[in-house]
Coordinates of C-alpha atoms and ligand atoms in Angstrom, one line a residue:
M1 CA 6.5 -24.6 15.9
T2 CA 6.0 -21.0 15.0
K3 CA 8.8 -18.5 15.7
Y4 CA 8.4 -14.7 16.1
I5 CA 10.2 -11.7 14.8
F6 CA 9.5 -8.3 16.2
V7 CA 10.5 -5.2 14.2
T8 CA 10.8 -1.9 16.1
G9 CA 12.1 1.5 15.0
G10 CA 14.0 4.2 16.7
V11 CA 15.5 7.7 16.4
V12 CA 13.0 9.0 13.7
S13 CA 9.9 7.9 12.0
S14 CA 9.6 7.1 8.3
L15 CA 12.7 5.0 8.4
G16 CA 11.1 2.3 6.2
K17 CA 10.2 -0.3 8.9
G18 CA 7.4 -1.5 6.7
L19 CA 9.7 -2.0 3.7
T20 CA 12.3 -3.6 5.9
S21 CA 9.8 -6.0 7.5
A22 CA 8.4 -6.8 4.0
S23 CA 11.9 -7.5 2.7
I24 CA 12.6 -9.8 5.7
G25 CA 9.4 -11.7 5.0
M26 CA 10.3 -12.0 1.3
L27 CA 13.9 -13.3 2.1
L28 CA 12.5 -15.9 4.5
E29 CA 10.0 -17.0 1.9
Q30 CA 12.7 -17.3 -0.6
R31 CA 14.4 -19.7 1.9
G32 CA 11.4 -21.9 1.8
L33 CA 9.8 -20.7 5.0
R34 CA 6.1 -20.0 5.5
V35 CA 5.7 -16.5 6.8
R36 CA 2.8 -14.3 8.2
M37 CA 3.1 -10.5 8.4
Q38 CA 1.4 -8.2 10.9
K39 CA 1.5 -4.5 11.8
L40 CA 0.5 -3.1 15.2
D41 CA -0.2 0.6 15.0
P42 CA -0.1 2.5 18.3
Y43 CA -2.5 5.3 17.3
I44 CA -6.0 5.4 18.8
N45 CA -8.1 5.5 15.7
V46 CA -9.8 2.1 15.2
D47 CA -8.5 1.9 11.7
P48 CA -7.0 4.4 9.2
G49 CA -10.2 4.3 7.1
T50 CA -11.4 7.6 8.5
M51 CA -8.0 9.3 8.6
S52 CA -7.1 12.0 6.1
P53 CA -4.6 10.9 3.4
Y54 CA -2.5 14.0 4.4
Q55 CA -2.1 12.4 7.8
H56 CA -1.8 8.8 7.0
G57 CA -1.3 8.4 3.2
E58 CA -3.2 5.7 1.4
V59 CA -5.7 3.4 3.1
Y60 CA -4.9 -0.1 1.9
V61 CA -7.9 -2.4 1.6
L62 CA -7.7 -6.2 2.0
D63 CA -9.8 -8.9 0.5
D64 CA -11.8 -9.3 3.7
G65 CA -12.7 -5.6 3.5
S66 CA -10.5 -4.4 6.3
E67 CA -9.1 -0.9 5.8
T68 CA -5.4 -1.0 6.9
D69 CA -2.1 0.8 7.0
L70 CA -0.2 1.2 3.8
D71 CA 2.6 -0.9 5.0
L72 CA 0.4 -3.9 4.4
G73 CA 0.6 -3.0 0.8
H74 CA 4.4 -3.6 1.0
Y75 CA 3.7 -6.9 2.7
E76 CA 1.5 -8.0 -0.1
R77 CA 3.8 -6.8 -2.8
F78 CA 6.9 -8.5 -1.3
T79 CA 5.5 -11.7 0.2
H80 CA 2.7 -14.3 -0.2
S81 CA 1.6 -14.0 3.4
P82 CA -2.2 -14.0 3.4
L83 CA -3.4 -10.9 5.0
S84 CA -6.7 -10.4 6.9
R85 CA -8.2 -8.4 9.7
D86 CA -5.7 -10.1 12.0
S87 CA -2.8 -8.5 10.2
N88 CA -3.3 -5.0 11.4
Y89 CA -4.3 -3.9 14.9
T90 CA -4.4 -0.4 16.4
T91 CA -4.6 0.8 20.0
G92 CA -8.2 1.7 19.2
Q93 CA -9.1 -1.9 18.3
I94 CA -7.2 -3.3 21.3
Y95 CA -9.0 -1.0 23.7
Q96 CA -12.3 -1.5 22.0
S97 CA -12.0 -5.3 22.5
V98 CA -10.9 -5.0 26.1
I99 CA -13.7 -2.6 27.0
N100 CA -16.3 -4.9 25.3
K101 CA -15.0 -7.8 27.4
E102 CA -15.2 -5.6 30.5
R103 CA -18.8 -4.7 29.7
R104 CA -19.6 -8.4 29.2
G105 CA -18.2 -9.1 32.7
E106 CA -15.4 -11.3 31.4
F107 CA -12.9 -9.9 33.9
L108 CA -14.9 -11.1 36.8
G109 CA -14.9 -7.8 38.7
K110 CA -11.1 -7.2 38.5
T111 CA -9.6 -3.8 37.9
V112 CA -8.9 -3.6 34.2
Q113 CA -5.3 -2.3 33.6
V114 CA -2.8 -1.8 30.9
I115 CA -0.7 -4.6 32.4
P116 CA -1.9 -7.3 32.1
H117 CA -5.2 -6.7 30.3
I118 CA -4.1 -4.5 27.4
T119 CA -0.8 -6.4 27.0
N120 CA -2.6 -9.8 27.1
E121 CA -4.9 -8.6 24.4
I122 CA -1.9 -7.5 22.3
K123 CA -0.2 -10.8 22.8
S124 CA -3.3 -12.7 21.8
C125 CA -3.5 -10.7 18.6
I126 CA 0.1 -11.7 17.8
R127 CA -0.6 -15.4 18.6
K128 CA -3.6 -15.5 16.3
L129 CA -1.3 -15.6 13.4
A130 CA 0.7 -18.7 14.6
D131 CA -0.4 -22.0 13.2
D132 CA 0.9 -25.5 12.3
D133 CA 1.6 -24.3 8.8
V134 CA 3.4 -21.1 9.8
D135 CA 7.1 -21.0 10.4
V136 CA 7.6 -17.3 11.3
V137 CA 5.3 -14.5 12.3
I138 CA 6.8 -11.1 11.6
T139 CA 5.2 -8.3 13.7
E140 CA 6.1 -4.7 13.0
I141 CA 5.4 -2.2 15.7
G142 CA 4.4 1.2 14.3
G143 CA 5.8 4.5 15.6
T144 CA 9.1 5.0 17.3
V145 CA 10.6 3.7 20.6
G146 CA 9.9 6.4 23.2
D147 CA 6.5 7.3 21.9
I148 CA 3.9 7.3 24.7
E149 CA 1.5 5.3 22.6
S150 CA 4.0 2.6 21.9
Q151 CA 4.6 1.6 25.5
P152 CA 2.0 -1.1 25.9
F153 CA 3.0 -2.7 22.6
L154 CA 6.7 -2.8 23.5
E155 CA 5.8 -4.1 27.0
A156 CA 3.7 -6.8 25.3
I157 CA 6.5 -8.0 23.0
R158 CA 8.9 -7.9 25.9
Q159 CA 6.6 -10.3 27.8
F160 CA 6.1 -12.4 24.7
S161 CA 9.5 -14.1 24.9
L162 CA 8.7 -15.1 28.4
D163 CA 5.7 -17.0 27.2
A164 CA 7.0 -18.3 23.8
G165 CA 10.6 -18.9 24.9
K166 CA 13.6 -16.6 24.3
R167 CA 15.0 -18.8 21.5
N168 CA 11.7 -18.5 19.6
C169 CA 11.7 -14.7 19.5
L170 CA 13.9 -12.3 17.7
Y171 CA 14.0 -8.6 18.2
I172 CA 15.1 -6.5 15.3
H173 CA 15.5 -2.7 15.8
L174 CA 15.7 -0.4 12.8
T175 CA 17.6 2.8 13.5
L176 CA 19.2 5.8 11.8
V177 CA 22.9 6.5 11.6
P178 CA 22.9 10.0 10.3
Y179 CA 25.9 11.6 8.4
L180 CA 26.8 15.0 9.9
K181 CA 28.2 17.1 7.1
A182 CA 29.8 19.6 9.5
A183 CA 31.7 16.8 11.3
G184 CA 32.3 14.8 8.2
E185 CA 31.2 11.6 9.9
L186 CA 28.5 9.2 10.6
K187 CA 27.0 9.5 14.1
T188 CA 26.2 6.4 16.2
K189 CA 24.9 8.2 19.3
P190 CA 21.2 8.3 18.3
T191 CA 21.3 4.6 17.8
Q192 CA 22.9 4.1 21.2
H193 CA 20.2 6.2 22.8
S194 CA 17.4 4.4 21.0
V195 CA 18.7 1.0 22.0
G196 CA 19.3 2.3 25.5
Q197 CA 15.6 3.2 25.7
L198 CA 14.6 -0.3 24.5
R199 CA 16.9 -1.9 27.1
Q200 CA 15.4 0.3 29.8
I201 CA 12.0 -1.4 29.2
G202 CA 13.6 -4.8 29.1
I203 CA 14.1 -5.5 25.4
Q204 CA 17.6 -6.3 24.3
P205 CA 17.6 -6.2 20.5
D206 CA 19.2 -9.1 18.7
I207 CA 19.8 -7.4 15.4
L208 CA 20.3 -3.8 14.6
I209 CA 19.5 -2.6 11.0
C210 CA 21.1 0.8 10.5
R211 CA 19.7 3.1 7.8
T212 CA 22.6 5.2 6.5
E213 CA 23.2 7.4 3.5
R214 CA 26.9 6.3 3.4
S215 CA 28.6 3.0 3.9
L216 CA 29.0 2.1 7.6
P217 CA 32.7 1.5 8.3
R218 CA 33.8 -1.4 10.5
D219 CA 34.8 1.0 13.2
D220 CA 31.3 2.4 13.5
R221 CA 29.8 -1.1 13.5
E222 CA 32.2 -2.2 16.2
K223 CA 31.2 0.9 18.3
I224 CA 27.5 0.2 17.8
A225 CA 28.0 -3.5 18.6
L226 CA 29.8 -2.7 21.9
F227 CA 27.5 0.1 23.1
C228 CA 24.3 -1.7 22.1
N229 CA 25.4 -5.1 23.4
V230 CA 25.1 -7.1 20.1
P231 CA 27.6 -9.1 18.1
I232 CA 29.2 -7.1 15.3
E233 CA 27.6 -9.5 12.6
A234 CA 24.3 -8.4 14.0
V235 CA 24.9 -4.7 13.0
I236 CA 23.5 -4.7 9.5
E237 CA 23.8 -1.8 7.2
E238 CA 20.8 -0.7 5.1
R239 CA 22.0 2.0 2.7
D240 CA 19.4 4.5 1.4
K241 CA 18.1 3.3 -2.0
D242 CA 17.4 6.3 -4.2
F243 CA 16.7 4.0 -7.1
S244 CA 14.0 1.5 -6.1
I245 CA 12.4 0.0 -3.0
Y246 CA 12.8 -3.4 -4.7
E247 CA 16.5 -3.3 -4.1
V248 CA 16.2 -3.3 -0.3
P249 CA 16.1 -7.1 0.1
L250 CA 19.2 -7.4 -2.1
S251 CA 21.2 -5.1 0.1
L252 CA 20.0 -6.9 3.2
V253 CA 21.2 -10.2 1.7
E254 CA 24.6 -8.7 1.0
N255 CA 24.8 -8.2 4.7
K256 CA 23.7 -11.8 5.4
L257 CA 20.6 -10.8 7.3
D258 CA 18.8 -14.0 6.2
D259 CA 21.5 -16.3 7.5
L260 CA 21.6 -14.4 10.8
I261 CA 17.8 -14.8 11.3
V262 CA 17.8 -18.4 10.2
D263 CA 20.7 -19.3 12.6
S264 CA 19.3 -17.2 15.5
L265 CA 15.9 -18.8 15.4
Q266 CA 17.2 -22.2 14.4
L267 CA 14.9 -22.4 11.4
Q268 CA 15.0 -25.3 9.0
A269 CA 15.6 -23.3 5.8
E270 CA 16.6 -23.9 2.2
P271 CA 19.3 -22.1 0.3
L272 CA 18.2 -18.6 -0.9
E273 CA 16.6 -18.4 -4.3
L274 CA 16.6 -14.8 -5.6
D275 CA 17.2 -15.1 -9.3
H276 CA 13.8 -13.8 -10.3
W277 CA 14.0 -10.9 -7.9
R278 CA 17.5 -10.0 -9.3
E279 CA 16.1 -10.1 -12.8
L280 CA 13.2 -7.8 -11.8
V281 CA 15.7 -5.2 -10.3
H282 CA 17.8 -5.6 -13.5
N283 CA 14.8 -4.9 -15.7
L284 CA 13.8 -2.0 -13.5
R285 CA 17.3 -0.5 -13.8
N286 CA 17.7 -1.1 -17.6
P287 CA 14.5 0.1 -19.2
E288 CA 14.2 0.2 -23.0
H289 CA 11.6 2.9 -23.1
E290 CA 10.4 5.9 -21.1
I291 CA 6.9 7.3 -21.0
S292 CA 5.1 9.8 -18.8
I293 CA 1.8 9.2 -17.2
A294 CA -0.3 11.9 -15.5
V295 CA -1.9 11.0 -12.2
V296 CA -4.6 13.7 -11.7
G297 CA -5.8 13.7 -8.1
K298 CA -6.7 15.8 -5.1
Y299 CA -3.7 14.7 -3.1
A300 CA -1.2 14.6 -6.0
E301 CA 1.5 16.4 -4.1
H302 CA 1.4 13.9 -1.2
R303 CA 4.0 11.1 -1.7
D304 CA 2.0 8.4 0.0
A305 CA -1.7 9.2 -0.9
Y306 CA -1.6 7.0 -4.1
K307 CA 1.2 4.7 -3.0
S308 CA -0.2 1.5 -4.5
I309 CA -1.1 3.2 -7.8
Y310 CA 2.5 4.4 -8.2
E311 CA 3.8 1.0 -7.3
A312 CA 1.4 -0.8 -9.7
L313 CA 2.4 1.5 -12.6
D314 CA 6.0 0.6 -11.9
H315 CA 5.1 -3.1 -12.0
A316 CA 3.4 -2.7 -15.3
G317 CA 6.5 -0.7 -16.5
I318 CA 8.8 -3.5 -15.5
A319 CA 6.8 -6.0 -17.6
H320 CA 7.0 -3.6 -20.6
H321 CA 10.7 -2.7 -20.1
T322 CA 9.5 0.8 -19.6
Q323 CA 10.4 3.5 -17.1
I324 CA 7.4 5.4 -16.1
R325 CA 7.8 9.1 -15.2
I326 CA 4.8 9.9 -13.1
Q327 CA 3.5 13.5 -13.4
R328 CA 1.6 14.2 -10.2
I329 CA -1.0 16.8 -11.1
Q330 CA -3.3 18.6 -8.7
S331 CA -6.7 18.4 -10.2
E332 CA -7.5 21.9 -9.0
S333 CA -4.6 23.2 -11.1
I334 CA -6.4 21.9 -14.2
E335 CA -9.4 24.0 -13.3
Q336 CA -7.1 27.1 -13.2
E337 CA -4.7 26.4 -16.1
G338 CA -6.8 24.2 -18.4
P339 CA -5.8 20.6 -19.4
E340 CA -3.8 21.5 -22.6
R341 CA -0.8 23.0 -20.8
L342 CA -0.6 20.4 -18.0
L343 CA -1.5 17.3 -19.9
S344 CA -0.5 17.6 -23.6
G345 CA 3.0 16.1 -22.8
S346 CA 1.5 13.0 -21.1
D347 CA 1.3 9.6 -22.8
A348 CA -1.7 8.6 -20.6
I349 CA -3.9 9.9 -17.9
L350 CA -5.0 8.2 -14.7
V351 CA -7.6 9.5 -12.3
P352 CA -7.5 7.8 -8.9
G353 CA -10.1 7.3 -6.2
G354 CA -11.0 9.9 -3.6
F355 CA -13.6 11.6 -1.6
G356 CA -14.9 15.2 -1.4
E357 CA -15.7 17.8 -4.0
R358 CA -12.4 19.7 -4.2
G359 CA -10.8 19.3 -7.6
I360 CA -13.7 17.3 -9.1
E361 CA -14.2 19.6 -12.1
G362 CA -10.4 19.5 -12.9
K363 CA -10.7 15.7 -13.0
V364 CA -13.7 15.9 -15.3
E365 CA -11.8 18.2 -17.6
A366 CA -8.8 15.9 -17.7
I367 CA -11.0 13.0 -18.6
R368 CA -12.7 15.0 -21.4
F369 CA -9.2 15.8 -22.7
A370 CA -8.3 12.1 -22.7
R371 CA -11.5 11.0 -24.3
E372 CA -11.5 13.7 -27.1
R373 CA -7.7 13.3 -27.9
G374 CA -7.6 9.5 -27.8
I375 CA -5.2 9.5 -24.9
P376 CA -5.2 6.2 -22.9
F377 CA -7.2 6.7 -19.7
L378 CA -7.7 4.7 -16.6
G379 CA -10.2 5.8 -14.0
I380 CA -10.3 4.2 -10.6
C381 CA -13.4 4.4 -8.3
L382 CA -14.0 8.2 -8.1
G383 CA -12.2 8.2 -11.5
L384 CA -15.1 6.1 -12.8
H385 CA -17.6 8.5 -11.3
C386 CA -15.9 11.5 -12.9
A387 CA -15.7 9.6 -16.3
A388 CA -19.4 8.9 -16.1
I389 CA -20.2 12.6 -15.2
E390 CA -18.0 13.8 -18.1
F391 CA -19.7 11.4 -20.6
A392 CA -23.2 12.3 -19.4
R393 CA -22.6 16.0 -19.7
N394 CA -20.5 16.2 -22.9
V395 CA -21.6 13.2 -25.0
V396 CA -25.1 12.2 -23.9
G397 CA -26.0 15.9 -23.5
L398 CA -27.2 15.8 -19.9
A399 CA -26.4 19.3 -18.7
G400 CA -25.6 19.5 -15.0
A401 CA -25.1 15.8 -14.6
H402 CA -23.3 15.0 -11.4
S403 CA -22.8 12.6 -8.5
T404 CA -25.1 13.0 -5.6
E405 CA -22.0 12.9 -3.4
F406 CA -21.3 16.4 -4.7
N407 CA -24.6 17.8 -5.7
K408 CA -27.7 16.3 -4.1
D409 CA -30.1 18.3 -6.3
T410 CA -28.5 17.5 -9.7
P411 CA -31.1 17.1 -12.5
H412 CA -29.1 14.0 -13.6
P413 CA -27.8 11.9 -10.8
I414 CA -25.5 9.7 -12.9
I415 CA -23.7 8.5 -9.7
C416 CA -25.8 7.9 -6.6
L417 CA -25.7 6.1 -3.3
L418 CA -25.8 2.4 -3.2
D419 CA -29.1 1.2 -1.7
E420 CA -27.4 -0.5 1.2
Q421 CA -25.7 2.8 2.1
K422 CA -28.8 4.9 2.3
S423 CA -29.5 4.3 6.0
I424 CA -25.9 4.3 7.2
T425 CA -24.7 7.1 9.4
D426 CA -21.4 5.8 11.0
K427 CA -18.3 6.7 8.9
G428 CA -15.9 4.0 10.0
G429 CA -15.8 0.6 8.1
T430 CA -19.3 1.1 6.6
M431 CA -18.5 1.4 2.8
R432 CA -18.9 -1.4 0.3
L433 CA -15.5 -2.9 1.2
G434 CA -13.3 -5.7 0.1
A435 CA -13.3 -8.4 -2.6
Q436 CA -16.4 -8.7 -4.8
P437 CA -16.8 -10.8 -7.9
A438 CA -17.6 -9.3 -11.2
H439 CA -18.5 -10.8 -14.6
L440 CA -16.9 -9.3 -17.7
A441 CA -18.5 -8.9 -21.1
S442 CA -16.8 -11.2 -23.6
E443 CA -14.7 -9.4 -26.2
S444 CA -14.5 -6.3 -24.0
R445 CA -11.1 -4.8 -23.6
S446 CA -11.1 -5.8 -20.0
A447 CA -12.0 -9.4 -20.6
T448 CA -9.1 -9.6 -23.2
A449 CA -6.7 -8.0 -20.7
Y450 CA -7.6 -10.4 -17.8
G451 CA -7.9 -13.4 -20.2
R452 CA -11.0 -14.5 -18.3
E453 CA -14.6 -13.5 -17.7
V454 CA -15.0 -13.8 -13.9
I455 CA -12.8 -11.7 -11.7
S456 CA -12.5 -10.6 -8.0
E457 CA -11.4 -7.1 -7.1
R458 CA -11.3 -5.0 -4.0
H459 CA -13.7 -2.2 -3.4
R460 CA -14.1 0.9 -1.2
H461 CA -17.0 3.1 -2.0
R462 CA -20.5 4.3 -1.2
Y463 CA -21.6 5.6 -4.6
E464 CA -22.2 3.7 -7.8
F465 CA -23.4 4.2 -11.4
N466 CA -27.1 4.9 -11.7
N467 CA -28.7 2.2 -13.8
V468 CA -31.4 4.5 -15.1
Y469 CA -28.8 5.9 -17.5
R470 CA -27.3 2.6 -18.8
Q471 CA -29.4 2.6 -22.0
Q472 CA -28.5 6.2 -22.9
F473 CA -24.8 5.6 -22.2
A474 CA -24.8 2.3 -24.3
A475 CA -26.5 4.1 -27.2
N476 CA -23.7 6.6 -27.2
G477 CA -20.8 4.1 -27.3
V478 CA -20.2 3.1 -23.6
V479 CA -19.6 -0.6 -23.1
F480 CA -20.5 -1.9 -19.6
A481 CA -17.6 -4.3 -19.6
G482 CA -18.0 -5.5 -16.1
T483 CA -20.9 -5.9 -13.7
S484 CA -21.7 -7.6 -10.4
P485 CA -22.7 -11.2 -11.0
D486 CA -26.4 -10.3 -10.8
A487 CA -25.8 -7.4 -13.2
S488 CA -27.1 -4.9 -10.8
L489 CA -23.9 -2.9 -10.2
V490 CA -21.6 -1.4 -12.9
E491 CA -18.0 -2.4 -12.2
I492 CA -16.3 -1.4 -15.4
L493 CA -17.1 1.0 -18.2
E494 CA -15.2 1.3 -21.5
I495 CA -15.7 3.6 -24.5
E496 CA -15.8 1.9 -27.9
G497 CA -13.4 3.1 -30.5
H498 CA -11.1 4.8 -28.1
P499 CA -7.5 3.4 -27.9
W500 CA -7.8 2.7 -24.2
F501 CA -10.6 4.2 -22.1
V502 CA -11.3 2.0 -19.1
A503 CA -12.9 3.1 -15.8
V504 CA -13.3 0.7 -12.9
Q505 CA -15.4 0.9 -9.7
F506 CA -12.8 -1.2 -7.8
H507 CA -9.1 -0.7 -6.9
P508 CA -6.9 -2.8 -9.2
E509 CA -3.8 -1.3 -7.7
F510 CA -4.2 -3.3 -4.5
K511 CA -3.6 -6.6 -6.4
S512 CA -0.6 -5.7 -8.4
K513 CA 2.8 -7.3 -7.6
P514 CA 6.2 -6.5 -9.0
T515 CA 6.4 -10.0 -10.3
S516 CA 2.8 -10.0 -11.7
P517 CA 1.4 -6.7 -12.7
H518 CA -2.3 -6.1 -12.7
P519 CA -3.8 -7.0 -16.2
L520 CA -5.7 -3.7 -16.5
I521 CA -2.8 -1.5 -15.4
A522 CA -0.5 -3.5 -17.7
G523 CA -2.9 -3.0 -20.6
F524 CA -3.1 0.8 -19.8
V525 CA 0.7 1.1 -19.8
R526 CA 0.9 -0.8 -23.0
A527 CA -1.5 1.6 -24.6
A528 CA 0.5 4.5 -23.3
L529 CA 3.7 3.0 -24.7
E530 CA 2.0 2.5 -28.1
R531 CA 0.8 6.1 -28.1
H532 CA 4.3 7.3 -27.1
Q533 CA 5.9 5.4 -29.9
S534 CA 3.4 6.5 -32.5
R535 CA 3.8 10.1 -31.4
G536 CA 7.6 9.7 -31.7
A537 CA 7.1 8.2 -35.3
A538 CA 4.8 11.1 -36.2
T539 CA 7.4 13.7 -35.1
Q540 CA 10.2 11.9 -37.0
H541 CA 8.1 12.2 -40.2
V542 CA 7.7 15.9 -39.7
Ligands
LIG1 N1 -16.2 8.9 -2.9 C1 -16.6 7.9 -3.8 C2 -17.5 6.9 -3.1 O1 -17.6 6.9 -1.9 C3 -15.4 7.2 -4.4 C4 -14.6 6.4 -3.4 C5 -13.3 6.0 -3.9 O2 -12.8 6.6 -4.9 N2 -12.6 5.1 -3.2 O3 -18.2 6.1 -3.7

């Protein structure tokens, strides 16, 4: 029988509910349990696909093509829970579904209301993940207790235990215990208020996870326990981790969170097996090398816009015992200052995906710099588009070559709209999305990195390489290392004779895990390390 864990957050946003939920999922899996992860987002957008990265950070794409919240990236990196459309619902989707049912007459003339119609819809979305082969469903509620948008979701999870049985549900509340410098002490009052608000709507949390920057003394834990009506063992400290997010599960285990959950839900669990995770954190903490990789993007200054790329680079770094210093470079600043000053210290250059014209020329210049100087380069999606534009203009000699996304009247449309996109006008969920197979050219760098010739990778784009130019590109040294199975779409291009120049139409970063880095990103990091070491040797000779 499936059991349910609900994770809510209070006091402030950005407390790391996603990471905490992912860590809980990982710990339960490491105790032999079968887990499913889910996030419910109270905002009204149908999905984050149309939201600005400044507002929402990265859009995380799943195999089935759903465009989801970036917390789902944490779920995939920490657990094996299969994710799908059912793993992320927003208020927009919930209302859309209820309104469609109303239009079809399914409510038989009743007045349609938040309670019970919206809350029933939310509960049915949670229940969709339960199955005979699922021990625990972990549902994270986005936002903060007290937000107007969160109310129907909190009400739905309150009702949930009436249907599923109190013993089968566990409510975990993540809160902040701030340290007040002026008073020289940790403050528990915000936690008391936040739990007070939850209790007002009928939810008594079973476990409190307290984010703190300092160790939480027993006195404070006792106080929180008493005022919030939980046993003291259920007040769990989660100290800020300035080192790595992959340490979070280890600190939760120190506070016996896994035992507490297993006992409370009466789960049949095995002893905890964390050796490989401890080894991973050990490797991360004790690198043998250090390299720097420039990520040249439009949203470089935004911490979350390229989240999965930064994580995937770290995963590849762990595999190569290498700490990666990421230089976040605004592509526009390359237009102003030139690539030499900003990029000559980098061991490798990565151009991520993106939309819109701002900063395009800076990316093209950065790629020219990488190509001409033999600096390892990885282009992702828009990064492939910019690499093709650069090659067309500067190697093939096609002046004014561009993508029709940015210049409809270019004399050389190297990148153009996918045929299936030409008649589409809606913005939401209409790109070429999700997992698509590709065939790799044997002996290409990519085929060697993957160790196989058929792959599946996740996509999110409208534009593609224009096949009219394939011949000219190939004649000038481009290898079309990956294509769709019918060879009609270019998925990977490489440049012959360059130490590592690989551009991909898909997003490898979504399939990288700390325990198994993505082959192309691992190959890119290895090339960066080799360059770093050969540069070091060259300086020593001088
Ligand atoms: N804007 C480009 C397109 O739509 C690239 C998208 C991306 O980088 N994800 O095709």
